[in-house]
Amino acid sequence: MTQVTCDIGISLDNVSAGVNQSLTQPFGDGVGGGERLHAWMFEHAEDHRAELDAITAAGAFVMGRNMFSPGRGQWDLGWRGWWGEDPPYHAPVFVLTHHERDPIEMQGGTTFHFVTGGPREALERAREAAGDRDVSVAGGATTVNQFLAEDLIDELRLHVAPVVLDVEGVRLFEGVGTRELRTVAARVTPEVTHLVLRR
């Protein structure tokens, strides 16, 4: 049976994104363009190739609307995601939303599907699409917390940046209840600490 994985970047004070996310501030107030959390991905990619490859290795993905779009409410049908016409997923992506929208086919094999029935419906559809490959919960933290609260994630891969943001923001593990996880792998670099946790 396939497993459900999740990769998410956080600060030392557990912030994944600031408040007031927008087109000009996709990571919200106080986080900038995400550089402080994700420099390891963009400035030191070759030093973290195994972790980067693992992020996009799944056969299907689930993400929250906030990760797909800066908008709220009814859809701006001209918006096709943050990643241009060839997103990095190259697989079906199921976007949690309260507003219906037709699927969007992109280059490279990515198709965004919009799911209004909640996390379990999105996961069921992602499992079916992934076949014998894993399903990845791509974020953001609010969506990850929903999946953790329902005990739907088998392997959690945290990428902890050595920075304290000290901002109001979206934090991992808020509202998920008591959890006991075991560490199965860890790798420390100057840019980030990679932790692999399993339930």
mmCIF file of C-alpha atoms in Angstrom:
data_model
loop_
_atom_site.group_PDB
_atom_site.id
_atom_site.type_symbol
_atom_site.label_atom_id
_atom_site.label_comp_id
_atom_site.label_asym_id
_atom_site.label_seq_id
_atom_site.Cartn_x
_atom_site.Cartn_y
_atom_site.Cartn_z
ATOM 1 C CA MET A 1 0.000 0.000 0.000
ATOM 2 C CA THR A 2 1.241 3.477 -0.765
ATOM 3 C CA GLN A 3 2.246 5.815 2.029
ATOM 4 C CA VAL A 4 1.298 9.436 2.591
ATOM 5 C CA THR A 5 4.292 11.705 2.936
ATOM 6 C CA CYS A 6 4.654 15.393 3.642
ATOM 7 C CA ASP A 7 7.536 17.841 3.172
ATOM 8 C CA ILE A 8 7.314 21.242 4.829
ATOM 9 C CA GLY A 9 9.774 23.994 5.658
ATOM 10 C CA ILE A 10 9.594 25.758 9.017
ATOM 11 C CA SER A 11 11.618 28.192 11.115
ATOM 12 C CA LEU A 12 13.057 27.364 14.523
ATOM 13 C CA ASP A 13 9.981 28.982 16.057
ATOM 14 C CA ASN A 14 7.763 26.733 13.944
ATOM 15 C CA VAL A 15 6.515 29.304 11.409
ATOM 16 C CA SER A 16 5.737 28.068 7.913
ATOM 17 C CA ALA A 17 4.157 31.288 6.593
ATOM 18 C CA GLY A 18 3.244 34.719 7.881
ATOM 19 C CA VAL A 19 -0.206 36.261 7.902
ATOM 20 C CA ASN A 20 -1.605 38.357 5.040
ATOM 21 C CA GLN A 21 -0.368 36.201 2.182
ATOM 22 C CA SER A 22 -0.822 37.971 -1.152
ATOM 23 C CA LEU A 23 0.420 38.101 -4.727
ATOM 24 C CA THR A 24 3.320 40.350 -3.707
ATOM 25 C CA GLN A 25 3.978 38.483 -0.433
ATOM 26 C CA PRO A 26 3.288 34.806 -1.131
ATOM 27 C CA PHE A 27 4.695 33.752 2.252
ATOM 28 C CA GLY A 28 3.004 36.580 4.161
ATOM 29 C CA ASP A 29 4.238 39.351 6.438
ATOM 30 C CA GLY A 30 7.716 39.028 7.914
ATOM 31 C CA VAL A 31 8.781 36.037 5.834
ATOM 32 C CA GLY A 32 9.720 37.875 2.646
ATOM 33 C CA GLY A 33 9.622 35.767 -0.479
ATOM 34 C CA GLY A 34 10.334 32.670 1.565
ATOM 35 C CA GLU A 35 14.092 33.019 1.106
ATOM 36 C CA ARG A 36 14.772 32.753 4.831
ATOM 37 C CA LEU A 37 13.000 29.397 5.033
ATOM 38 C CA HIS A 38 13.937 27.986 1.648
ATOM 39 C CA ALA A 39 17.441 29.242 0.835
ATOM 40 C CA TRP A 40 18.625 25.639 1.003
ATOM 41 C CA MET A 41 16.351 24.788 -1.947
ATOM 42 C CA PHE A 42 17.323 27.659 -4.213
ATOM 43 C CA GLU A 43 20.831 28.743 -3.253
ATOM 44 C CA HIS A 44 22.233 25.329 -2.290
ATOM 45 C CA ALA A 45 20.146 22.943 -4.394
ATOM 46 C CA GLU A 46 22.955 20.558 -5.322
ATOM 47 C CA ASP A 47 23.888 20.080 -1.667
ATOM 48 C CA HIS A 48 20.316 18.954 -0.999
ATOM 49 C CA ARG A 49 19.559 17.055 -4.183
ATOM 50 C CA ALA A 50 18.274 13.896 -2.438
ATOM 51 C CA GLU A 51 15.774 15.864 -0.340
ATOM 52 C CA LEU A 52 14.622 17.931 -3.323
ATOM 53 C CA ASP A 53 14.126 14.830 -5.455
ATOM 54 C CA ALA A 54 12.105 13.212 -2.663
ATOM 55 C CA ILE A 55 9.745 16.209 -2.502
ATOM 56 C CA THR A 56 8.530 15.680 -6.076
ATOM 57 C CA ALA A 57 8.779 11.872 -6.237
ATOM 58 C CA ALA A 58 5.146 11.162 -5.340
ATOM 59 C CA GLY A 59 2.568 9.887 -7.796
ATOM 60 C CA ALA A 60 0.005 12.503 -6.718
ATOM 61 C CA PHE A 61 -0.145 15.542 -4.453
ATOM 62 C CA VAL A 62 -2.626 17.309 -2.173
ATOM 63 C CA MET A 63 -2.326 20.987 -1.299
ATOM 64 C CA GLY A 64 -4.402 23.725 0.253
ATOM 65 C CA ARG A 65 -5.816 26.568 -1.761
ATOM 66 C CA ASN A 66 -3.449 29.054 -0.081
ATOM 67 C CA MET A 67 -0.503 27.150 -1.536
ATOM 68 C CA PHE A 68 -1.992 27.271 -5.023
ATOM 69 C CA SER A 69 -3.320 30.822 -5.102
ATOM 70 C CA PRO A 70 -3.078 34.194 -3.345
ATOM 71 C CA GLY A 71 -6.821 34.746 -3.850
ATOM 72 C CA ARG A 72 -9.719 33.940 -1.552
ATOM 73 C CA GLY A 73 -13.371 33.596 -2.388
ATOM 74 C CA GLN A 74 -14.455 32.949 -5.968
ATOM 75 C CA TRP A 75 -11.703 31.959 -8.389
ATOM 76 C CA ASP A 76 -9.787 34.290 -10.666
ATOM 77 C CA LEU A 77 -9.936 31.911 -13.630
ATOM 78 C CA GLY A 78 -6.830 33.486 -15.139
ATOM 79 C CA TRP A 79 -4.736 32.274 -12.183
ATOM 80 C CA ARG A 80 -2.915 29.001 -12.943
ATOM 81 C CA GLY A 81 -0.624 28.635 -9.917
ATOM 82 C CA TRP A 82 2.671 30.120 -8.750
ATOM 83 C CA TRP A 83 4.924 27.927 -10.885
ATOM 84 C CA GLY A 84 4.343 28.958 -14.509
ATOM 85 C CA GLU A 85 3.167 26.605 -17.215
ATOM 86 C CA ASP A 86 5.416 23.689 -16.150
ATOM 87 C CA PRO A 87 4.935 23.183 -12.381
ATOM 88 C CA PRO A 88 7.440 20.897 -10.627
ATOM 89 C CA TYR A 89 4.903 18.213 -9.693
ATOM 90 C CA HIS A 90 4.530 16.374 -13.033
ATOM 91 C CA ALA A 91 1.596 14.438 -11.555
ATOM 92 C CA PRO A 92 -2.023 15.063 -10.535
ATOM 93 C CA VAL A 93 -2.428 17.696 -7.797
ATOM 94 C CA PHE A 94 -5.619 17.904 -5.724
ATOM 95 C CA VAL A 95 -6.265 21.403 -4.352
ATOM 96 C CA LEU A 96 -8.539 21.758 -1.309
ATOM 97 C CA THR A 97 -11.020 24.576 -1.784
ATOM 98 C CA HIS A 98 -14.558 25.699 -0.959
ATOM 99 C CA HIS A 99 -15.142 26.887 -4.540
ATOM 100 C CA GLU A 100 -15.572 24.561 -7.497
ATOM 101 C CA ARG A 101 -13.344 24.939 -10.534
ATOM 102 C CA ASP A 102 -12.659 22.836 -13.614
ATOM 103 C CA PRO A 103 -9.314 20.998 -13.740
ATOM 104 C CA ILE A 104 -6.310 22.822 -15.219
ATOM 105 C CA GLU A 105 -3.933 20.808 -17.400
ATOM 106 C CA MET A 106 -0.368 22.112 -17.384
ATOM 107 C CA GLN A 107 2.822 21.140 -19.154
ATOM 108 C CA GLY A 108 4.934 18.241 -17.898
ATOM 109 C CA GLY A 109 2.045 16.073 -16.724
ATOM 110 C CA THR A 110 0.702 18.276 -13.920
ATOM 111 C CA THR A 111 -3.077 18.623 -13.732
ATOM 112 C CA PHE A 112 -4.642 20.634 -10.918
ATOM 113 C CA HIS A 113 -7.954 19.207 -9.676
ATOM 114 C CA PHE A 114 -10.097 21.203 -7.244
ATOM 115 C CA VAL A 115 -11.706 19.298 -4.370
ATOM 116 C CA THR A 116 -14.533 20.717 -2.251
ATOM 117 C CA GLY A 117 -15.150 17.630 -0.103
ATOM 118 C CA GLY A 118 -12.288 18.035 2.379
ATOM 119 C CA PRO A 119 -9.018 16.234 3.143
ATOM 120 C CA ARG A 120 -10.304 12.663 3.062
ATOM 121 C CA GLU A 121 -11.928 13.095 -0.341
ATOM 122 C CA ALA A 122 -8.755 14.710 -1.689
ATOM 123 C CA LEU A 123 -6.632 11.887 -0.286
ATOM 124 C CA GLU A 124 -8.917 9.214 -1.736
ATOM 125 C CA ARG A 125 -8.724 10.805 -5.178
ATOM 126 C CA ALA A 126 -4.956 11.263 -4.883
ATOM 127 C CA ARG A 127 -4.452 7.616 -3.885
ATOM 128 C CA GLU A 128 -6.455 6.475 -6.885
ATOM 129 C CA ALA A 129 -4.442 8.727 -9.195
ATOM 130 C CA ALA A 130 -1.081 7.699 -7.689
ATOM 131 C CA GLY A 131 -1.568 3.982 -8.263
ATOM 132 C CA ASP A 132 1.267 2.169 -6.473
ATOM 133 C CA ARG A 133 3.238 5.363 -5.845
ATOM 134 C CA ASP A 134 3.148 7.545 -2.730
ATOM 135 C CA VAL A 135 0.857 10.520 -2.157
ATOM 136 C CA SER A 136 2.421 13.744 -0.876
ATOM 137 C CA VAL A 137 0.688 16.420 1.179
ATOM 138 C CA ALA A 138 2.463 19.460 -0.228
ATOM 139 C CA GLY A 139 1.225 22.104 2.231
ATOM 140 C CA GLY A 140 0.785 24.686 3.468
ATOM 141 C CA ALA A 141 0.858 24.287 7.216
ATOM 142 C CA THR A 142 -2.908 24.688 7.678
ATOM 143 C CA THR A 143 -3.520 21.778 5.308
ATOM 144 C CA VAL A 144 -0.748 19.700 6.884
ATOM 145 C CA ASN A 145 -2.278 20.318 10.321
ATOM 146 C CA GLN A 146 -5.660 19.086 9.039
ATOM 147 C CA PHE A 147 -4.056 15.870 7.797
ATOM 148 C CA LEU A 148 -2.067 15.414 11.028
ATOM 149 C CA ALA A 149 -5.191 15.969 13.140
ATOM 150 C CA GLU A 150 -6.910 13.159 11.232
ATOM 151 C CA ASP A 151 -3.789 10.948 11.485
ATOM 152 C CA LEU A 152 -3.461 10.697 7.701
ATOM 153 C CA ILE A 153 0.299 11.287 7.303
ATOM 154 C CA ASP A 154 2.654 8.300 7.512
ATOM 155 C CA GLU A 155 5.963 10.135 7.047
ATOM 156 C CA LEU A 156 6.594 13.785 7.912
ATOM 157 C CA ARG A 157 9.747 15.378 6.492
ATOM 158 C CA LEU A 158 10.573 18.633 8.242
ATOM 159 C CA HIS A 159 13.101 21.065 6.765
ATOM 160 C CA VAL A 160 14.033 23.343 9.654
ATOM 161 C CA ALA A 161 15.774 26.577 8.708
ATOM 162 C CA PRO A 162 18.150 27.993 11.364
ATOM 163 C CA VAL A 163 16.213 31.235 11.743
ATOM 164 C CA VAL A 164 13.782 32.626 14.306
ATOM 165 C CA LEU A 165 11.176 34.717 12.478
ATOM 166 C CA ASP A 166 9.316 36.072 15.537
ATOM 167 C CA VAL A 167 6.241 36.946 13.487
ATOM 168 C CA GLU A 168 2.563 36.174 13.695
ATOM 169 C CA GLY A 169 2.039 33.324 11.338
ATOM 170 C CA VAL A 170 0.840 29.857 10.465
ATOM 171 C CA ARG A 171 2.559 27.262 12.618
ATOM 172 C CA LEU A 172 2.903 23.540 12.181
ATOM 173 C CA PHE A 173 1.248 21.255 14.779
ATOM 174 C CA GLU A 174 -1.357 23.820 15.891
ATOM 175 C CA GLY A 175 -4.613 22.080 16.741
ATOM 176 C CA VAL A 176 -3.408 18.571 15.908
ATOM 177 C CA GLY A 177 -3.656 17.121 19.421
ATOM 178 C CA THR A 178 -1.050 14.992 21.156
ATOM 179 C CA ARG A 179 1.251 13.173 18.757
ATOM 180 C CA GLU A 180 4.122 10.753 19.295
ATOM 181 C CA LEU A 181 6.437 10.486 16.308
ATOM 182 C CA ARG A 182 9.721 8.663 15.909
ATOM 183 C CA THR A 183 12.735 10.092 14.160
ATOM 184 C CA VAL A 184 13.956 7.715 11.441
ATOM 185 C CA ALA A 185 16.506 10.001 9.760
ATOM 186 C CA ALA A 186 18.207 13.339 10.283
ATOM 187 C CA ARG A 187 20.738 15.339 8.295
ATOM 188 C CA VAL A 188 22.231 18.619 9.423
ATOM 189 C CA THR A 189 23.759 21.226 7.100
ATOM 190 C CA PRO A 190 24.567 24.911 7.685
ATOM 191 C CA GLU A 191 21.420 25.886 5.730
ATOM 192 C CA VAL A 192 18.819 23.482 7.117
ATOM 193 C CA THR A 193 18.185 20.450 9.282
ATOM 194 C CA HIS A 194 16.261 17.681 7.532
ATOM 195 C CA LEU A 195 14.200 15.491 9.871
ATOM 196 C CA VAL A 196 12.224 12.435 8.799
ATOM 197 C CA LEU A 197 9.546 11.435 11.301
ATOM 198 C CA ARG A 198 7.113 8.545 11.188
ATOM 199 C CA ARG A 199 4.001 7.840 13.205
#
